[in-house]
CSV table of C-alpha atoms and ligand atoms in Angstrom, one decimal:
chain,number,residue,atom,x,y,z
A,1419,MET,CA,16.8,-6.6,15.3
A,1420,THR,CA,19.5,-4.8,13.2
A,1421,GLN,CA,19.0,-5.5,9.5
A,1422,LYS,CA,22.1,-6.3,7.4
A,1423,ILE,CA,22.0,-4.3,4.1
A,1424,ILE,CA,23.9,-3.8,0.9
A,1425,ILE,CA,23.2,-0.5,-0.8
A,1426,ASP,CA,23.6,-0.4,-4.6
A,1427,THR,CA,23.5,3.2,-5.7
A,1428,ASP,CA,24.2,5.9,-8.3
A,1429,PRO,CA,24.6,9.2,-6.4
A,1430,GLY,CA,22.7,11.4,-7.2
A,1431,GLN,CA,21.6,13.9,-4.6
A,1432,ASP,CA,18.6,11.7,-3.5
A,1433,ASP,CA,20.9,8.7,-3.2
A,1434,ALA,CA,23.1,10.7,-0.9
A,1435,LEU,CA,20.2,11.4,1.5
A,1436,ALA,CA,19.4,7.6,1.4
A,1437,ILE,CA,23.0,6.8,2.3
A,1438,LEU,CA,23.1,9.4,5.1
A,1439,LEU,CA,19.8,8.1,6.5
A,1440,ALA,CA,21.2,4.5,6.5
A,1441,LEU,CA,24.4,5.6,8.2
A,1442,ALA,CA,22.5,7.5,10.8
A,1443,SER,CA,20.1,4.7,11.7
A,1444,PRO,CA,20.9,1.9,14.2
A,1445,GLU,CA,18.1,-0.3,12.7
A,1446,VAL,CA,20.4,-1.1,9.7
A,1447,GLU,CA,24.0,-2.3,9.4
A,1448,VAL,CA,25.5,-1.3,6.1
A,1449,LEU,CA,27.7,-4.2,5.0
A,1450,GLY,CA,28.9,-2.3,2.0
A,1451,ILE,CA,27.9,0.2,-0.7
A,1452,VAL,CA,28.2,-0.7,-4.4
A,1453,ALA,CA,28.5,2.0,-7.1
A,1454,ALA,CA,26.1,1.7,-10.0
A,1455,ALA,CA,26.3,3.5,-13.4
A,1456,GLY,CA,23.2,5.6,-13.7
A,1457,ASN,CA,22.7,9.3,-12.9
A,1458,VAL,CA,26.3,9.8,-13.9
A,1459,PRO,CA,29.0,7.4,-15.0
A,1460,LEU,CA,30.6,4.9,-12.7
A,1461,SER,CA,33.8,6.9,-12.2
A,1462,LEU,CA,31.7,9.6,-10.6
A,1463,THR,CA,29.2,7.5,-8.6
A,1464,SER,CA,32.1,5.5,-7.0
A,1465,LYS,CA,33.7,8.8,-6.0
A,1466,ASN,CA,30.4,10.4,-4.8
A,1467,ILE,CA,29.6,7.5,-2.5
A,1468,ARG,CA,33.0,8.0,-0.7
A,1469,LYS,CA,32.4,11.8,-0.5
A,1470,ILE,CA,29.0,11.1,1.2
A,1471,CYS,CA,30.6,8.5,3.6
A,1472,GLU,CA,33.3,11.0,4.6
A,1473,LEU,CA,30.7,13.8,5.1
A,1474,ALA,CA,28.9,11.4,7.5
A,1475,GLY,CA,32.2,10.7,9.3
A,1476,ARG,CA,32.3,7.1,8.1
A,1477,PRO,CA,35.5,6.5,6.1
A,1478,ASP,CA,35.3,3.0,7.4
A,1479,VAL,CA,32.5,2.0,5.1
A,1480,ARG,CA,33.5,-0.5,2.4
A,1481,VAL,CA,32.7,1.0,-1.0
A,1482,PHE,CA,32.9,-1.0,-4.2
A,1483,SER,CA,32.7,-0.2,-7.9
A,1484,GLY,CA,30.2,-2.1,-10.0
A,1485,CYS,CA,29.4,-2.4,-13.7
A,1486,LYS,CA,30.2,0.4,-16.1
A,1487,GLY,CA,26.9,0.2,-18.0
A,1488,PRO,CA,23.7,-1.8,-18.4
A,1489,MET,CA,23.5,-5.5,-19.1
A,1490,GLU,CA,22.3,-4.7,-22.6
A,1491,GLY,CA,22.6,-1.5,-24.7
A,1492,SER,CA,24.5,1.7,-23.8
A,1493,LEU,CA,24.4,3.8,-20.7
A,1494,PHE,CA,21.9,6.7,-20.5
A,1495,THR,CA,22.8,9.3,-17.8
A,1496,ALA,CA,20.9,12.1,-16.1
A,1497,GLU,CA,23.3,15.1,-15.8
A,1498,TYR,CA,20.3,17.2,-16.9
A,1499,VAL,CA,18.7,16.5,-13.5
A,1500,HIS,CA,21.7,15.9,-11.2
A,1501,GLY,CA,24.4,18.2,-12.7
A,1502,ALA,CA,27.7,17.3,-14.2
A,1503,THR,CA,29.1,15.8,-11.0
A,1504,GLY,CA,25.9,14.0,-10.1
A,1505,MET,CA,25.8,15.9,-6.8
A,1506,ASP,CA,25.7,19.5,-7.8
A,1507,GLY,CA,24.6,21.9,-5.2
A,1508,ALA,CA,27.3,21.2,-2.6
A,1509,ASP,CA,31.1,21.2,-3.1
A,1510,LEU,CA,32.6,18.4,-1.0
A,1511,PRO,CA,36.4,17.6,-0.9
A,1512,GLU,CA,37.9,14.8,-3.0
A,1513,PRO,CA,37.6,11.6,-1.0
A,1514,THR,CA,40.6,10.1,0.7
A,1515,MET,CA,39.0,6.8,1.8
A,1516,PRO,CA,39.8,3.9,-0.5
A,1517,LEU,CA,37.7,2.1,-3.1
A,1518,GLN,CA,37.7,-1.7,-2.5
A,1519,ALA,CA,39.6,-3.7,-5.0
A,1520,GLN,CA,36.9,-6.4,-5.3
A,1521,HIS,CA,34.3,-5.8,-8.0
A,1522,GLY,CA,30.9,-4.9,-6.5
A,1523,VAL,CA,29.1,-7.8,-8.2
A,1524,GLU,CA,31.5,-10.2,-6.6
A,1525,PHE,CA,31.0,-8.5,-3.2
A,1526,ILE,CA,27.2,-8.9,-3.5
A,1527,ILE,CA,27.6,-12.6,-4.4
A,1528,GLU,CA,30.2,-13.3,-1.7
A,1529,THR,CA,28.3,-11.5,1.0
A,1530,VAL,CA,25.0,-13.2,0.4
A,1531,MET,CA,26.6,-16.6,0.2
A,1532,ALA,CA,28.7,-16.0,3.3
A,1533,ASN,CA,25.8,-14.8,5.5
A,1534,ALA,CA,23.0,-17.1,6.8
A,1535,PRO,CA,20.1,-17.4,4.4
A,1536,GLY,CA,17.5,-14.8,4.8
A,1537,THR,CA,19.7,-12.3,6.6
A,1538,VAL,CA,20.9,-9.9,3.9
A,1539,THR,CA,18.7,-7.2,2.4
A,1540,ILE,CA,19.7,-5.6,-1.0
A,1541,CYS,CA,18.7,-2.0,-1.5
A,1542,THR,CA,18.9,-0.8,-5.1
A,1543,LEU,CA,18.7,3.0,-5.6
A,1544,GLY,CA,19.8,3.1,-9.2
A,1545,PRO,CA,19.7,0.9,-12.3
A,1546,MET,CA,19.7,-2.7,-11.2
A,1547,THR,CA,22.7,-3.7,-13.3
A,1548,ASN,CA,24.9,-5.0,-10.5
A,1549,LEU,CA,22.2,-7.1,-8.8
A,1550,GLY,CA,20.9,-8.4,-12.2
A,1551,THR,CA,24.5,-9.4,-13.1
A,1552,ALA,CA,25.0,-11.0,-9.7
A,1553,LEU,CA,21.8,-13.1,-10.1
A,1554,ALA,CA,22.8,-14.1,-13.6
A,1555,ARG,CA,26.3,-15.1,-12.4
A,1556,GLU,CA,25.2,-16.9,-9.3
A,1557,PRO,CA,21.4,-17.7,-9.3
A,1558,ALA,CA,21.7,-19.4,-5.9
A,1559,ILE,CA,21.8,-16.0,-4.2
A,1560,ALA,CA,18.1,-15.5,-5.0
A,1561,GLY,CA,17.1,-18.1,-2.5
A,1562,ARG,CA,19.3,-16.6,0.2
A,1563,ILE,CA,18.5,-12.9,-0.1
A,1564,LYS,CA,16.2,-11.7,2.7
A,1565,GLN,CA,14.5,-9.1,0.6
A,1566,ILE,CA,15.2,-6.7,-2.3
A,1567,VAL,CA,13.9,-3.1,-1.7
A,1568,SER,CA,14.2,-1.0,-4.8
A,1569,MET,CA,13.4,2.5,-5.9
A,1570,GLY,CA,12.1,2.1,-9.4
A,1571,GLY,CA,9.1,2.0,-11.7
A,1572,GLY,CA,5.8,3.7,-11.8
A,1573,LEU,CA,2.2,2.9,-12.7
A,1574,PHE,CA,-0.4,5.5,-11.9
A,1575,GLU,CA,2.3,8.1,-12.1
A,1576,GLY,CA,3.6,6.8,-15.5
A,1577,GLY,CA,7.3,7.4,-16.2
A,1578,ASN,CA,9.8,10.2,-15.7
A,1579,VAL,CA,12.2,9.5,-18.6
A,1580,THR,CA,9.5,8.4,-21.1
A,1581,PRO,CA,5.8,8.5,-20.6
A,1582,ALA,CA,6.0,4.8,-19.7
A,1583,ALA,CA,9.4,4.3,-18.0
A,1584,GLU,CA,11.1,5.5,-14.7
A,1585,PHE,CA,14.8,6.2,-15.0
A,1586,ASN,CA,16.3,3.3,-12.9
A,1587,ILE,CA,14.3,0.7,-14.9
A,1588,TYR,CA,14.7,2.6,-18.2
A,1589,VAL,CA,18.5,2.5,-18.0
A,1590,ASP,CA,18.7,-1.3,-17.6
A,1591,PRO,CA,15.4,-3.1,-18.2
A,1592,ARG,CA,17.1,-6.4,-18.7
A,1593,ALA,CA,18.6,-6.3,-15.2
A,1594,ALA,CA,15.2,-5.3,-13.8
A,1595,GLU,CA,13.6,-8.2,-15.6
A,1596,ILE,CA,16.1,-10.6,-14.0
A,1597,VAL,CA,15.6,-9.1,-10.6
A,1598,LEU,CA,11.8,-9.1,-10.7
A,1599,GLY,CA,11.9,-12.7,-11.9
A,1600,CYS,CA,14.4,-14.1,-9.4
A,1601,GLY,CA,11.9,-15.3,-6.8
A,1602,ALA,CA,13.3,-13.3,-3.8
A,1603,PRO,CA,10.9,-11.1,-1.8
A,1604,ILE,CA,10.8,-7.7,-3.5
A,1605,VAL,CA,9.4,-4.3,-2.4
A,1606,LEU,CA,9.2,-1.6,-5.1
A,1607,MET,CA,9.2,2.1,-4.2
A,1608,PRO,CA,7.9,3.5,-7.5
A,1609,LEU,CA,7.1,7.1,-8.6
A,1610,ASP,CA,3.6,6.5,-7.2
A,1611,VAL,CA,5.2,6.8,-3.7
A,1612,THR,CA,8.1,9.2,-4.4
A,1613,HIS,CA,5.9,11.8,-6.1
A,1614,LYS,CA,4.1,12.1,-2.8
A,1615,THR,CA,7.3,13.0,-0.8
A,1616,LEU,CA,8.1,16.4,-2.2
A,1617,THR,CA,11.0,18.6,-1.0
A,1618,THR,CA,8.6,21.4,-0.1
A,1619,SER,CA,10.0,24.8,1.2
A,1620,ALA,CA,8.9,24.0,4.7
A,1621,ARG,CA,10.6,20.6,4.7
A,1622,VAL,CA,13.9,22.0,3.3
A,1623,ALA,CA,13.7,24.8,5.9
A,1624,ALA,CA,13.5,22.2,8.7
A,1625,VAL,CA,16.7,20.6,7.4
A,1626,LYS,CA,18.3,24.0,7.1
A,1627,ALA,CA,17.4,24.8,10.7
A,1628,LEU,CA,19.7,21.9,11.8
A,1629,GLY,CA,22.5,24.4,11.0
A,1630,THR,CA,25.4,22.0,10.5
A,1631,ARG,CA,28.0,21.6,7.7
A,1632,LEU,CA,26.2,18.4,6.8
A,1633,SER,CA,22.7,19.9,6.7
A,1634,ASP,CA,24.0,22.8,4.7
A,1635,ALA,CA,25.3,20.3,2.1
A,1636,VAL,CA,21.9,18.5,2.1
A,1637,VAL,CA,20.1,21.8,1.6
A,1638,GLY,CA,22.4,22.6,-1.3
A,1639,TRP,CA,21.7,19.2,-2.9
A,1640,LEU,CA,17.9,19.5,-2.4
A,1641,GLU,CA,17.7,23.0,-3.8
A,1642,PHE,CA,19.7,22.0,-6.9
A,1643,PHE,CA,18.1,18.6,-7.4
A,1644,GLU,CA,14.4,19.9,-7.1
A,1645,ARG,CA,14.7,22.6,-9.7
A,1646,PHE,CA,14.2,20.3,-12.7
A,1647,ASP,CA,11.1,18.6,-11.3
A,1648,GLU,CA,9.6,21.9,-9.9
A,1649,ALA,CA,9.7,23.3,-13.5
A,1650,LYS,CA,8.4,20.1,-14.9
A,1651,TYR,CA,5.5,19.5,-12.5
A,1652,GLY,CA,4.9,23.0,-11.3
A,1653,THR,CA,5.1,21.9,-7.7
A,1654,ASP,CA,6.6,23.3,-4.5
A,1655,GLY,CA,9.6,21.0,-4.3
A,1656,GLY,CA,10.5,17.9,-6.3
A,1657,PRO,CA,10.0,14.2,-5.6
A,1658,LEU,CA,12.7,12.8,-3.1
A,1659,HIS,CA,13.0,9.3,-4.4
A,1660,ASP,CA,15.7,7.1,-2.9
A,1661,PRO,CA,15.5,7.7,0.9
A,1662,ASN,CA,12.1,6.1,0.8
A,1663,VAL,CA,13.9,2.7,0.4
A,1664,ILE,CA,15.8,3.1,3.7
A,1665,ALA,CA,12.9,4.7,5.5
A,1666,TYR,CA,10.8,1.6,4.6
A,1667,LEU,CA,13.4,-0.6,6.4
A,1668,ILE,CA,13.3,1.6,9.5
A,1669,LYS,CA,9.5,2.4,9.6
A,1670,PRO,CA,7.6,0.2,7.2
A,1671,GLU,CA,4.3,1.5,8.7
A,1672,LEU,CA,4.9,4.7,6.8
A,1673,TYR,CA,4.1,2.9,3.5
A,1674,ALA,CA,1.2,1.0,2.0
A,1675,GLY,CA,1.0,-1.0,-1.2
A,1676,ARG,CA,-0.1,-4.3,-2.7
A,1677,LEU,CA,1.5,-7.6,-3.5
A,1678,CYS,CA,0.9,-8.1,-7.2
A,1679,ASN,CA,2.6,-9.2,-10.5
A,1680,VAL,CA,5.1,-6.7,-11.9
A,1681,GLU,CA,6.7,-7.4,-15.3
A,1682,ILE,CA,9.2,-5.3,-17.2
A,1683,GLU,CA,8.8,-4.3,-20.8
A,1684,THR,CA,12.2,-5.0,-22.5
A,1685,LYS,CA,11.3,-5.1,-26.2
A,1686,SER,CA,9.1,-2.2,-27.3
A,1687,GLU,CA,10.9,1.0,-28.2
A,1688,LEU,CA,7.8,2.9,-27.2
A,1689,THR,CA,7.5,1.5,-23.7
A,1690,LYS,CA,10.9,0.0,-22.9
A,1691,GLY,CA,11.5,0.0,-19.2
A,1692,MET,CA,7.8,0.2,-18.2
A,1693,THR,CA,6.8,-1.6,-15.0
A,1694,VAL,CA,3.6,-3.4,-16.0
A,1695,ALA,CA,2.1,-3.8,-12.5
A,1696,ASP,CA,-1.1,-5.9,-12.4
A,1697,TRP,CA,-2.5,-3.8,-9.5
A,1698,TRP,CA,-6.2,-4.9,-10.2
A,1699,GLY,CA,-5.3,-8.6,-10.5
A,1700,VAL,CA,-6.6,-9.1,-14.0
A,1701,THR,CA,-4.0,-11.7,-14.9
A,1702,GLN,CA,-2.9,-15.0,-13.4
A,1703,ARG,CA,0.7,-14.0,-13.4
A,1704,PRO,CA,2.7,-14.7,-10.2
A,1705,LYS,CA,2.5,-12.0,-7.5
A,1706,ASN,CA,6.3,-11.3,-7.4
A,1707,ALA,CA,6.5,-7.8,-5.8
A,1708,THR,CA,4.9,-5.5,-3.2
A,1709,PHE,CA,4.2,-2.4,-5.3
A,1710,MET,CA,4.0,0.6,-2.9
A,1711,ARG,CA,1.5,3.3,-3.6
A,1712,ASP,CA,1.0,5.4,-0.5
A,1713,VAL,CA,3.2,7.0,2.1
A,1714,ASP,CA,2.9,9.2,5.2
A,1715,ALA,CA,5.1,12.0,3.7
A,1716,ASP,CA,5.2,14.1,6.9
A,1717,GLY,CA,6.3,11.0,8.8
A,1718,PHE,CA,9.0,10.3,6.2
A,1719,TYR,CA,10.4,13.8,6.5
A,1720,ALA,CA,10.2,13.8,10.3
A,1721,LEU,CA,12.3,10.6,10.3
A,1722,LEU,CA,14.8,11.8,7.7
A,1723,THR,CA,15.3,15.2,9.5
A,1724,GLU,CA,15.6,13.6,12.9
A,1725,ARG,CA,18.2,11.2,11.7
A,1726,LEU,CA,20.3,13.8,9.8
A,1727,GLN,CA,20.6,15.5,13.2
A,1728,ARG,CA,22.3,12.4,14.6
A,1729,LEU,CA,25.2,12.6,12.1
A,1730,PRO,CA,28.5,14.3,13.1
A,1731,HIS,CA,28.2,18.0,12.9
A,1732,GLU,CA,31.7,18.6,11.8
A,1733,ALA,CA,32.9,15.6,9.8
B,971,RIB,O1,13.7,8.0,-11.2
B,971,RIB,C1,14.4,8.4,-10.0
B,971,RIB,C2,15.6,7.5,-9.8
B,971,RIB,O2,16.5,7.7,-10.8
B,971,RIB,C3,16.3,7.9,-8.5
B,971,RIB,O3,16.9,6.8,-8.0
B,971,RIB,C4,17.4,8.9,-8.9
B,971,RIB,O4,18.5,8.9,-8.1
B,971,RIB,C5,17.7,8.3,-10.3
B,971,RIB,O5,18.7,7.2,-10.0
B,972,CA,CA1,19.4,6.8,-7.6
């Protein structure tokens, strides 16, 4: 059964691989892609999404621009990881496909309300600003969304922006609080999973061996993107975060986690953006999210590499 999905994203090299995986996979139907402000400002993420779609030979995909910054506070970006363009490591031509006129938040609301209840999945790969804003504007979508699958948070792995907070949650903790409290089924792909899917030399070499213009761009992204985390963690390769969200939709058996309560710290300066996951069930708080912790990393990379091969070789 093909799953209808909306991807909300802030490319970002890892976001790019997630989008490519989705566009290469018949298990999912991408209804639209909404740009979030995160890794780099909205003007760049909304351009980067279109570059990725054109690289995949999919100028037909509807791309929308979302909110310019978090629901509260100012935008914090991550050029220090992703480079000035947000997708350093590969030079792609300026996109020619259009940006849709409709605001991305309105697209999310309209699409969820227009489709049968329980049929649309929302995948967030960046700060949850657009989904949080949509839920605040039209709370009725919460009861109609099939599931929300989000890259974000961390527990046993801690944070990657502060000791407590992962980037996507740190940038917009208020939006994450709204999403986690909305009542829709939620799957979180935290750093506890993504730190187990490293872009090791062998895995990058397997992508390189595909030998296409697309795989060359992917290798360029991976080799640029991983350098920050390799230096930070002293590992062979860096965590590949966002494609885990799409891989979960295609092969959920690759992942294991636990339904538990997850709350978001929004007040403390020290721990703002922390995902407080009650993994051991020490509270009576409602179990509102499946917090993933384990992954078959080799299975993940086998899926990703096999699907990249399906994309056009000369787009
Ligand atoms: O912390 C990792 C997350 O922040 C990923 O989604 C990455 O693309 C950035 O958005
Ligand atoms: Ca991202």
